[in-house]
Amino acid sequence: MLKIENLTVKVADKEVLSDINMQLKPGEQMALLGPNGSGKTSLLMTIIGFANYQITRGDIIFKGKRINELSIDQRARLGIGVMFQRPPTVRGIKLRQMIQLISKDKFNTDKEASLLNLKDFLGRDLNLGFSGGEIKRSELLQLLAVAPNLCLFDEPESGVDLENIALVGKLINRILQKNKDNASLIITHTGYILDYVQADRGCILVGGKLHCMGNPKEILETVKKHGYEWCITCAREKPKKQYHQSRK
Amino acid sequence: MVYHMRTRKTKKTIPPIAKINIKSYQANSAPKAYLDDLGSVTSDQKKNMLAAGVDPTQKSRSGTYVQMDHNVVHARSLYPGLEVMSTSEALKKYEWLDNYFWKVVALDADEFTRQAHLQQHHGYFLRALPGVKATYPLQACLFINDNNIIQNVHNIIIAEEGSDLQVITGCATASDVRRGLHIGISEFYVKKGARLTFTMIHNWAEDVSVRPRTAALVEAGATFLSNYICLKPVKDLQMYPKAELIGRGAVARYNTILFAHPGSRLDVGSRVILKAKDSRAEVVARAVSAGGDIIARGHLKGEVAGIKAHLECRGLMVSEKGLIHAIPELEGHVAGVDMSHEAAVGKIAHEEIEYLMSRGLSQGEAQAAIVRGFLDTSIMGLPASLQKEVDQAISACEKEVF
Ligand SMILES: Nc1ncnc2c1ncn2[C@@H]1O[C@H](COP(=O)(O)OP(=O)(O)OP(=O)(O)O)[C@@H](O)[C@H]1O
Ligand SMILES: [Mg+2]
């Protein structure tokens, strides 16, 4: 589904990702962990093709096709979708209009919005004054309408209260289950979302470098116990295979 | 596809709109017959009227005035207490009407007002008798059908005491008209406690010059709501309508939506003179340049204490060419006036475009959606039925614009 090879990315002349290698098979869900500022969001923005994120080296291959030069909308139409951590406010476009503009096939906007407790938001300008949790649900509603094959979830649970996490988790599963080949990258700090969404593997991004690859729960435990710094030295000193690698 | 938020290096200024040679237009046109049944207009005329908010089927209308070039082709009220006729007809019927001519618009204001006086081609007379409140609006259409003509109209609207009058006026041309000059003098009288909602949609052609000269007199407790929409190409348009609030608690609100195509020149403003205690005014403009030039003016003049007024102008540049120049003016003449303004001119934030593109919209679609949202007519505070009509007219325009 997705193959990233030797990817190095610059933002405003600063290197934010260095020599990233990663592969996602069809139907595979991967958790992406890492401290603030480590480049997680940058990786997502680069995959979808935002202009600020300049690839200086390496390739992104999606569905067997090199997409480095494709425009954002071309990538989106190929099947990549992002749930943004901080989407911009778009004045003048109501959430309902947005859903109408982007939904592929028949989509019952009212029904889906009420399931997400977003009915009252359909008539509001996109993201204008939405709370943290409301933004998450509005993003997921949009992804549900678009139905991408590769979903990039940027911190789906942060700022979401306990009750709504279950709702968010359920929705992510619905989006992923629309097609058995759908794959995802899920950025999480707390790992709460992994109680609802089954991740097959996990990895850690620190300082723009990918450090570990293995069982997501185990990685999370290790980070909780020892912190990210330990993870880096761990990866440096021991071949990573000995550590968190475990079979699916 | 990297967007650069750079400041312009070249200093562009808007050159003054070229002088119009009034004599270069024809004052004669082929006579147009009166139509008892408006349904008999040609399909081209119908299409262009509809895009200006004028519906020849008169569904949801209280009456209609249509003037083609220099002839009145239809004038009829469908609602008791509302009057619809040409101003020339009305002058014959009502002796007192003379007092309403050139009262708020000065006859010697400029060459266009003088021209309209010397060579008047009718214009509409719309009046709501005291206390009359009609659900549906009256509609008036000033249509240019022949190429290269001058059309000088003088319009009068009177909302008598306690009445509630809605008017949609559309100005349009036949599709094959290229060149023309429209001069429109309009004088509005909103009497005590009355309410006039005036919505004007312009649907001109590329080489038509337009010079409306409009002013309103608003009495105590009366409300004047004026909406203006110009989305289609026009050669040049210059207007600065004015409302004088002369009675206690009078209210004026102007909403303007402008879209300048490459080559179009729009110099449009709204002015409110607050002359009475507790009077209020709000002037809101949205201007989009897709390569044309826009001067968006606004002027509030507070002459007595206890008034409140606000001016707002937002401009959006969607092309590297073109220019938007917002000129807000506030003039307080005594202590105790409360007037403010805000103006902002910018381009579409590229994060917004990228966001929409990441959901599969092309760059052009994303841009159009944002521009459409920017030109939101819900700011106009129209009654729901009228809002629907205006939105339909706008989407008819938009189909050709985007
Ligand atoms: N447009 C930008 N201009 C300058 N620096 C940027 C820009 N975008 C990202 N960066 C920098 O790149 C680095 C990585 O940022 P990124 O947003 O990818 O981190 P993150 O891992 O998602 O962090 P968080 O957990 O806080 O969301 C940070 O140091 C950030 O400041
Ligand atoms: Mg982030």
XYZ file of C-alpha atoms and ligand atoms in Angstrom:
682
model
C 0.000 0.000 0.000
C 2.640 2.529 1.122
C 6.396 2.404 0.825
C 8.678 5.145 2.032
C 12.320 4.930 0.981
C 15.213 7.005 2.337
C 12.926 9.970 2.817
C 14.519 13.218 3.924
C 12.346 16.332 4.264
C 13.011 19.983 4.871
C 10.648 22.623 6.222
C 11.773 26.208 5.904
C 15.391 25.054 5.440
C 15.280 22.884 8.527
C 15.560 19.123 8.192
C 12.564 17.606 9.976
C 12.737 14.031 8.669
C 15.950 12.107 7.988
C 16.260 8.985 5.946
C 12.920 7.439 6.822
C 12.172 3.917 5.636
C 8.814 2.367 6.238
C 6.349 0.035 4.634
C 2.642 -0.525 5.113
C 1.033 -3.594 3.636
C -2.592 -3.597 2.517
C -4.807 -3.934 5.576
C -2.022 -3.041 7.976
C -2.444 -0.500 10.768
C 0.603 1.134 12.291
C 0.893 3.246 15.432
C 3.384 6.103 15.273
C 4.797 7.386 18.538
C 7.267 10.110 19.322
C 7.816 13.194 21.463
C 6.601 16.670 20.563
C 8.364 18.160 17.595
C 9.831 14.836 16.468
C 8.370 15.073 12.958
C 5.232 12.924 13.156
C 2.913 15.525 11.660
C 5.602 16.417 9.138
C 5.616 12.845 7.893
C 1.870 12.960 7.298
C 2.021 16.339 5.585
C 4.785 15.064 3.324
C 2.800 11.983 2.368
C -0.239 14.066 1.407
C 2.009 16.595 -0.340
C 1.743 19.938 1.425
C 3.996 22.438 -0.299
C 5.907 23.517 2.818
C 7.340 20.037 3.203
C 10.070 19.659 0.624
C 11.453 16.242 -0.149
C 15.206 16.568 -0.542
C 15.820 12.854 -0.945
C 13.914 9.625 -1.211
C 10.624 8.361 -2.570
C 7.054 7.868 -1.508
C 5.361 5.025 -3.285
C 1.616 4.538 -2.967
C -0.250 1.658 -4.575
C 2.906 0.912 -6.530
C 3.174 4.414 -7.911
C 5.790 7.042 -7.085
C 3.801 10.025 -5.896
C 6.544 12.546 -5.060
C 5.488 14.874 -7.865
C 1.714 14.490 -7.559
C -0.423 17.384 -6.340
C -2.321 17.118 -3.077
C -5.649 16.498 -4.739
C -4.182 13.858 -7.027
C -2.880 12.011 -3.980
C -6.234 12.413 -2.245
C -8.038 11.002 -5.245
C -5.625 8.083 -5.362
C -6.895 7.229 -1.885
C -4.848 9.051 0.740
C -6.755 10.836 3.495
C -5.577 12.814 6.502
C -7.245 13.514 9.793
C -5.473 16.733 10.687
C -4.161 17.641 14.085
C -4.810 21.338 13.511
C -6.928 21.987 10.439
C -7.385 25.616 9.393
C -10.628 27.513 9.849
C -12.383 28.043 6.549
C -14.840 30.900 6.769
C -17.802 30.813 4.464
C -17.799 27.052 3.896
C -20.206 25.252 6.152
C -19.425 21.742 7.342
C -22.488 20.514 5.449
C -21.302 22.090 2.199
C -17.860 20.630 2.723
C -19.297 17.136 3.111
C -21.350 17.649 -0.040
C -18.291 18.825 -1.945
C -16.080 15.915 -0.964
C -18.329 12.881 -0.516
C -17.897 10.278 -3.189
C -21.028 8.196 -3.305
C -24.323 8.544 -1.564
C -23.602 9.789 1.903
C -26.235 10.375 4.522
C -24.768 13.522 6.011
C -27.502 14.111 8.572
C -27.501 10.571 9.870
C -23.743 10.313 10.153
C -23.485 13.735 11.740
C -26.024 12.856 14.412
C -24.163 9.626 15.177
C -21.158 11.822 15.864
C -23.129 14.425 17.833
C -22.257 16.907 15.117
C -25.720 17.720 13.822
C -25.619 21.270 15.139
C -22.269 21.823 13.497
C -23.356 21.152 9.933
C -24.509 24.739 9.587
C -21.344 26.228 11.016
C -18.295 27.478 9.188
C -15.688 24.765 8.914
C -13.698 24.538 12.156
C -14.692 28.056 13.194
C -14.797 27.984 16.972
C -14.887 24.170 17.066
C -13.468 22.757 20.279
C -10.590 20.268 20.199
C -12.875 17.270 20.411
C -15.329 18.724 17.894
C -12.534 19.181 15.384
C -11.584 15.507 15.730
C -15.144 14.390 15.057
C -15.570 16.793 12.162
C -12.344 15.497 10.617
C -13.510 11.913 10.957
C -16.903 12.740 9.490
C -15.101 14.129 6.455
C -12.883 11.059 6.125
C -15.932 8.849 6.384
C -17.429 10.769 3.464
C -14.248 10.548 1.395
C -13.475 6.890 2.276
C -9.700 6.827 1.714
C -7.630 3.641 1.444
C -4.669 4.987 3.351
C -5.737 6.926 6.424
C -3.310 9.135 8.276
C -4.707 9.908 11.712
C -2.866 12.670 13.544
C -3.557 12.272 17.261
C -7.183 11.203 16.954
C -7.690 11.028 20.705
C -5.886 14.075 22.028
C -8.275 16.516 23.619
C -11.126 14.004 23.396
C -12.976 13.140 26.590
C -13.277 9.522 27.717
C -16.778 8.993 26.388
C -15.938 10.386 23.011
C -12.782 8.299 22.658
C -14.945 5.215 22.252
C -16.941 7.072 19.614
C -13.783 8.154 17.809
C -12.363 4.621 17.999
C -15.534 3.121 16.592
C -15.537 5.589 13.752
C -11.908 4.981 12.869
C -12.698 1.279 12.664
C -15.660 1.982 10.410
C -13.495 4.036 8.083
C -10.823 1.364 8.013
C -13.300 -1.442 7.510
C -14.865 0.122 4.442
C -12.341 -1.910 2.478
C -10.316 -4.866 3.722
C -7.134 -3.451 2.184
C -7.421 -0.089 3.951
C -4.287 0.743 5.876
C -3.428 3.475 8.347
C -0.830 5.375 10.285
C -2.097 6.405 13.694
C -0.190 9.016 15.646
C -0.741 8.757 19.373
C 0.901 10.018 22.536
C -1.182 8.158 25.068
C -2.023 5.007 23.186
C -5.624 5.166 24.468
C -6.903 4.867 20.952
C -5.162 1.502 20.635
C -7.680 0.098 23.088
C -10.241 0.503 20.321
C -8.251 0.286 17.133
C -6.195 -2.810 16.522
C -2.691 -1.711 15.494
C -0.484 -4.380 13.985
C 2.823 -2.644 14.509
C 4.240 0.425 16.152
C 7.229 2.636 15.570
C 8.927 5.587 17.209
C 10.018 8.818 15.639
C 12.563 10.895 17.548
C 14.376 13.875 16.115
C 13.153 13.121 12.626
C 14.515 9.579 12.666
C 12.602 6.327 12.866
C 13.927 4.281 15.753
C 11.991 1.241 16.549
C 9.581 -1.097 14.926
C 7.588 -3.688 16.760
C 4.584 -4.548 18.862
C 2.788 -1.286 19.561
C 1.695 -2.136 23.103
C 5.185 -3.215 24.073
C 6.745 -0.103 22.602
C 4.235 2.027 24.437
C 4.984 0.257 27.709
C 8.708 0.761 27.230
C 8.257 4.450 26.482
C 6.036 4.859 29.512
C 8.602 3.157 31.710
C 11.840 4.525 30.350
C 10.995 7.531 28.196
C 11.926 8.252 24.596
C 15.579 8.968 25.375
C 16.019 5.422 26.529
C 14.428 4.225 23.324
C 17.028 6.020 21.269
C 19.965 4.557 23.157
C 18.243 1.217 23.209
C 18.007 1.291 19.464
C 21.572 2.449 19.146
C 23.094 -0.097 21.475
C 21.114 -3.174 20.708
C 20.019 -4.288 17.316
C 16.331 -3.356 17.398
C 15.268 -6.832 16.318
C 16.292 -8.224 19.724
C 13.978 -5.887 21.453
C 10.465 -5.039 20.599
C 10.082 -7.036 17.488
C 7.308 -9.511 17.960
C 5.228 -11.421 15.525
C 1.831 -10.330 14.447
C 2.490 25.048 -6.729
C 4.114 26.980 -3.955
C 2.285 30.100 -2.933
C 4.357 33.068 -1.977
C 3.041 35.626 0.420
C 5.072 38.360 -1.083
C 4.417 42.016 -1.143
C 4.058 43.614 -4.509
C 7.224 45.133 -5.796
C 5.559 47.114 -8.512
C 3.567 49.996 -7.164
C 0.208 49.740 -8.802
C -2.374 52.422 -8.481
C -5.815 52.556 -9.917
C -5.941 55.068 -12.718
C -9.082 57.183 -12.751
C -11.956 55.701 -14.694
C -11.839 56.968 -18.245
C -14.132 59.859 -19.046
C -17.321 58.866 -20.751
C -18.289 60.516 -23.976
C -22.050 60.653 -23.545
C -22.528 61.741 -27.136
C -20.962 58.539 -28.431
C -24.088 56.592 -27.434
C -27.378 56.545 -29.297
C -30.433 58.053 -27.662
C -32.750 56.230 -30.066
C -33.671 52.600 -30.038
C -36.096 50.401 -31.918
C -39.531 50.772 -30.217
C -40.433 47.869 -27.914
C -44.110 46.954 -27.622
C -45.932 46.765 -24.295
C -46.292 43.157 -23.150
C -49.467 42.259 -21.325
C -48.002 38.877 -20.710
C -44.439 38.989 -19.459
C -44.064 35.352 -20.374
C -43.662 36.467 -23.977
C -40.135 37.834 -23.524
C -37.533 35.912 -25.518
C -35.680 33.090 -23.815
C -32.447 35.073 -23.960
C -34.096 38.059 -22.289
C -35.596 35.742 -19.718
C -32.250 34.170 -18.889
C -30.568 37.544 -18.437
C -33.438 38.888 -16.353
C -33.367 35.838 -14.104
C -29.652 36.288 -13.495
C -30.530 39.768 -12.263
C -33.200 38.466 -9.898
C -36.154 39.419 -12.073
C -38.557 36.600 -12.728
C -40.809 37.073 -15.766
C -43.203 34.395 -14.462
C -43.811 36.686 -11.441
C -43.965 33.709 -9.120
C -43.639 35.098 -5.575
C -43.817 38.686 -6.761
C -46.230 41.465 -5.855
C -45.795 43.277 -9.128
C -43.397 44.039 -11.938
C -41.922 46.923 -13.870
C -39.858 46.186 -16.953
C -38.275 48.781 -19.142
C -36.469 47.828 -22.312
C -34.144 50.468 -23.667
C -36.446 53.505 -23.851
C -39.836 51.815 -23.616
C -41.919 50.618 -20.720
C -42.864 47.068 -21.680
C -44.649 46.085 -18.502
C -45.881 47.829 -15.356
C -48.421 46.243 -13.089
C -49.074 45.746 -9.407
C -50.554 42.459 -8.244
C -51.065 43.576 -4.671
C -53.592 46.105 -3.375
C -51.847 49.087 -1.845
C -48.725 48.755 -3.936
C -48.314 50.988 -6.962
C -46.180 50.172 -9.974
C -45.833 52.480 -12.977
C -43.283 54.516 -14.834
C -42.216 57.792 -13.263
C -43.450 59.636 -16.345
C -46.882 58.055 -15.863
C -46.798 58.783 -12.135
C -45.963 62.451 -12.742
C -49.118 62.757 -14.795
C -51.180 61.019 -12.128
C -49.825 62.766 -9.042
C -49.153 66.464 -9.043
C -47.326 66.256 -5.733
C -44.734 63.905 -7.150
C -42.816 66.827 -8.565
C -41.593 67.512 -5.023
C -39.919 64.141 -4.942
C -37.801 64.755 -7.998
C -34.227 65.937 -7.466
C -34.803 66.272 -3.773
C -32.151 63.878 -2.394
C -30.065 63.587 -5.529
C -28.793 66.958 -6.724
C -29.705 67.768 -10.310
C -26.384 69.479 -10.913
C -24.246 66.854 -9.151
C -22.441 65.840 -12.325
C -22.772 65.422 -16.064
C -24.803 62.233 -15.576
C -27.445 63.788 -13.367
C -27.733 66.641 -15.837
C -27.999 64.191 -18.715
C -30.759 62.255 -16.943
C -32.662 65.479 -16.462
C -32.273 66.682 -20.032
C -33.146 63.348 -21.590
C -35.172 61.167 -19.240
C -36.293 57.728 -20.440
C -38.923 56.891 -17.844
C -37.755 54.873 -14.823
C -39.883 53.108 -12.241
C -42.258 54.510 -9.655
C -42.891 52.069 -6.809
C -44.977 52.985 -3.814
C -46.433 51.257 -0.793
C -49.452 53.068 0.639
C -49.458 53.769 4.402
C -49.419 50.625 6.526
C -49.306 48.240 3.567
C -47.129 45.197 4.118
C -46.752 42.812 1.213
C -45.232 39.379 1.634
C -43.641 39.269 -1.785
C -41.332 41.844 -3.298
C -41.983 44.109 -6.224
C -39.509 43.628 -9.024
C -38.175 46.112 -11.510
C -35.938 45.454 -14.443
C -34.045 47.971 -16.508
C -32.988 46.122 -19.596
C -30.658 47.165 -22.371
C -31.647 45.282 -25.483
C -30.053 47.270 -28.317
C -26.364 47.751 -28.751
C -24.650 51.083 -28.193
C -27.521 53.002 -26.634
C -27.742 55.356 -23.672
C -30.482 54.672 -21.138
C -31.292 57.476 -18.680
C -33.853 56.514 -16.084
C -35.187 58.337 -13.055
C -36.647 56.062 -10.388
C -38.680 56.941 -7.324
C -39.573 54.587 -4.482
C -41.846 55.693 -1.670
C -42.548 53.563 1.372
C -45.325 55.513 3.050
C -45.709 55.622 6.832
C -45.749 52.238 8.528
C -45.462 50.274 5.296
C -43.101 47.410 4.560
C -41.869 47.307 0.995
C -39.421 44.919 -0.584
C -37.975 45.633 -3.974
C -35.718 43.584 -6.186
C -34.279 45.493 -9.083
C -32.227 43.879 -11.718
C -30.321 45.525 -14.475
C -29.362 43.381 -17.395
C -28.502 43.397 -21.060
C -29.384 41.132 -23.940
C -26.594 38.648 -24.587
C -25.527 40.308 -27.843
C -25.218 43.796 -26.342
C -21.597 44.790 -26.158
C -21.540 48.513 -25.532
C -23.886 50.816 -23.683
C -24.310 53.494 -21.048
C -26.798 53.255 -18.211
C -27.523 56.298 -16.083
C -29.929 55.647 -13.251
C -31.155 58.315 -10.877
C -32.920 56.762 -7.904
C -34.553 58.623 -5.044
C -36.002 56.656 -2.143
C -38.296 57.912 0.577
C -38.750 55.792 3.656
C -41.388 57.497 5.743
C -42.032 57.291 9.479
C -41.893 53.744 10.817
C -41.676 52.241 7.330
C -39.255 49.649 6.103
C -37.732 49.440 2.652
C -35.619 46.475 1.619
C -33.994 47.297 -1.671
C -31.942 44.644 -3.417
C -30.197 45.470 -6.652
C -28.447 42.942 -8.826
C -26.402 44.035 -11.790
C -25.905 41.727 -14.719
C -24.243 43.952 -17.305
C -21.989 43.224 -20.242
C -18.249 43.702 -20.671
C -18.366 47.066 -22.363
C -21.277 48.702 -20.591
C -20.646 51.733 -18.423
C -22.904 52.252 -15.468
C -23.533 55.382 -13.432
C -26.251 54.996 -10.804
C -26.929 58.069 -8.711
C -28.915 56.983 -5.695
C -29.969 58.554 -2.424
C -32.486 57.759 0.287
C -34.236 59.838 2.905
C -35.044 57.855 6.031
C -37.487 59.246 8.583
C -38.041 58.578 12.271
C -38.259 54.930 13.236
C -37.838 53.863 9.618
C -35.420 51.261 8.275
C -33.672 51.263 4.940
C -31.909 48.071 3.954
C -29.955 48.248 0.735
C -28.246 45.280 -0.874
C -26.128 45.478 -3.949
C -24.647 42.597 -5.901
C -22.422 42.855 -8.955
C -20.725 39.624 -10.010
C -20.687 39.898 -13.783
C -18.162 41.683 -15.965
C -18.859 45.353 -16.537
C -16.608 47.905 -18.169
C -16.788 50.432 -15.430
C -19.173 51.151 -12.648
C -19.028 54.146 -10.419
C -21.545 54.810 -7.695
C -21.671 56.141 -4.189
C -25.241 55.845 -2.949
C -26.168 57.809 0.121
C -28.741 57.569 2.879
C -29.693 60.500 5.034
C -31.117 59.525 8.396
C -33.269 62.487 9.302
C -35.612 61.108 11.946
C -35.023 59.805 15.430
C -34.105 56.125 15.493
C -33.768 55.830 11.713
C -31.677 52.885 10.549
C -29.719 52.260 7.356
C -27.819 49.171 6.399
C -25.860 48.711 3.183
C -24.524 45.356 2.067
C -22.398 45.196 -1.033
C -20.973 42.183 -2.822
C -18.567 42.887 -5.657
C -16.634 40.648 -8.003
C -14.227 42.279 -10.441
C -13.268 40.358 -13.557
C -10.102 41.181 -15.481
C -10.721 44.480 -17.205
C -13.626 45.510 -14.969
C -13.387 48.678 -12.945
C -15.633 49.071 -9.937
C -15.631 52.194 -7.840
C -18.387 51.560 -5.358
C -19.153 52.924 -1.940
C -21.955 53.565 0.488
C -22.440 56.688 2.497
C -24.690 57.332 5.456
C -25.295 60.720 6.969
C -26.630 60.426 10.477
C -28.563 63.583 11.228
C -30.913 62.470 13.985
C -30.557 61.212 17.502
C -30.462 57.430 17.992
C -30.015 56.797 14.315
C -27.847 53.831 13.388
C -25.989 52.662 10.317
C -24.059 49.661 9.211
C -22.120 49.404 5.974
C -20.701 46.032 4.976
C -18.795 45.246 1.790
C -17.215 42.091 0.399
C -15.006 42.572 -2.621
C -13.262 39.938 -4.721
C -10.810 40.779 -7.457
C -10.071 38.126 -10.047
C -7.922 40.584 -11.952
C -10.127 43.678 -12.060
C -9.832 46.837 -10.011
C -12.071 47.667 -7.085
C -12.231 50.805 -5.040
C -14.436 50.016 -2.074
C -15.472 53.179 -0.337
C -17.476 53.845 2.749
C -18.342 57.042 4.481
C -20.122 57.628 7.757
C -20.905 61.115 8.859
C -22.220 61.661 12.364
C -23.782 65.073 12.756
C -25.510 64.709 16.125
C -24.751 63.046 19.425
C -26.194 59.641 20.259
C -25.658 57.979 16.905
C -23.947 54.670 16.277
C -22.453 53.433 13.030
C -20.039 50.836 11.755
C -18.233 50.275 8.494
C -16.736 46.956 7.429
C -14.899 46.065 4.257
C -13.254 42.759 3.461
C -11.401 42.249 0.216
C -10.052 39.066 -1.301
C -7.484 38.942 -4.090
C -7.635 35.753 -6.112
C -5.292 36.808 -8.882
C -1.844 38.352 -9.121
C -3.396 41.048 -11.269
C -5.991 43.552 -10.206
C -6.258 45.654 -7.124
C -8.514 46.295 -4.178
C -8.335 49.662 -2.535
C -10.506 50.065 0.548
C -11.178 53.648 1.547
C -13.197 53.871 4.738
C -13.980 57.334 6.057
C -15.441 58.351 9.378
C -16.496 61.885 10.051
C -17.671 62.918 13.495
C -18.983 66.447 13.815
C -19.907 66.549 17.490
C -18.987 64.786 20.688
C -21.065 61.715 21.508
C -20.914 59.989 18.151
C -19.946 56.321 18.118
C -18.469 55.288 14.797
C -15.980 52.582 13.893
C -14.587 50.755 10.912
C -12.614 47.682 10.013
C -11.043 46.880 6.684
C -8.978 43.931 5.566
C -7.632 42.964 2.187
C -5.822 39.697 1.637
C -5.553 36.614 -0.445
C -6.880 33.146 0.198
C -4.712 31.483 2.815
C -2.897 28.669 1.113
C -3.424 26.363 4.131
C -7.147 26.578 3.378
C -6.632 25.633 -0.258
C -4.340 22.757 0.693
C -6.821 21.571 3.283
C -9.640 21.387 0.750
C -7.320 19.800 -1.812
C -6.395 17.090 0.668
C -10.045 16.039 0.513
C -9.853 15.664 -3.236
C -10.914 19.064 -4.573
C -8.759 20.491 -7.345
C -7.041 23.786 -6.716
C -9.623 25.577 -8.845
C -12.548 23.933 -7.089
C -11.068 24.741 -3.698
C -10.581 28.366 -4.680
C -14.094 28.686 -6.091
C -15.599 27.174 -2.954
C -13.738 29.623 -0.733
C -14.646 32.607 -2.898
C -18.277 31.531 -2.961
C -18.226 31.287 0.803
C -16.644 34.706 1.060
C -19.466 36.213 -0.974
C -21.958 34.885 1.531
C -25.300 36.602 1.158
C -26.514 35.568 4.578
C -24.816 38.760 5.822
C -27.659 40.627 4.169
C -30.212 39.747 6.783
C -32.913 39.214 4.194
C -36.271 37.625 4.870
C -36.043 33.901 4.070
C -38.107 34.043 0.877
C -36.091 36.935 -0.497
C -32.859 35.290 0.564
C -33.789 32.292 -1.546
C -34.450 34.488 -4.558
C -31.169 36.321 -4.168
C -29.254 33.080 -3.781
C -30.846 31.759 -6.946
C -29.828 34.876 -8.820
C -26.319 34.576 -7.466
C -25.958 30.957 -8.435
C -27.229 31.837 -11.910
C -24.388 34.383 -12.093
C -21.892 32.023 -10.547
C -22.525 29.337 -13.108
C -20.976 31.647 -15.647
C -18.323 33.108 -13.374
C -16.667 30.000 -11.980
N 5.980 25.302 8.765
C 6.987 25.104 9.624
N 7.923 26.061 9.782
C 8.960 25.858 10.617
N 9.127 24.761 11.345
C 8.233 23.777 11.224
C 7.101 23.889 10.358
N 6.375 22.764 10.442
C 7.029 21.979 11.335
N 8.133 22.586 11.791
C 9.077 22.046 12.780
O 9.357 20.713 12.459
C 9.499 19.936 13.628
C 8.562 18.758 13.579
O 7.253 19.220 13.725
P 5.978 18.260 13.681
O 4.782 19.104 13.660
O 6.144 17.310 12.580
O 6.125 17.513 15.085
P 5.177 16.437 15.770
O 5.979 15.225 15.956
O 3.922 16.278 15.018
O 4.910 17.116 17.172
P 3.612 17.114 18.132
O 3.634 15.842 18.906
O 3.842 18.275 19.035
O 2.418 17.250 17.280
C 9.236 20.867 14.797
O 10.461 21.306 15.316
C 8.479 22.007 14.160
O 8.686 23.208 14.852
Mg 1.982 16.741 15.385
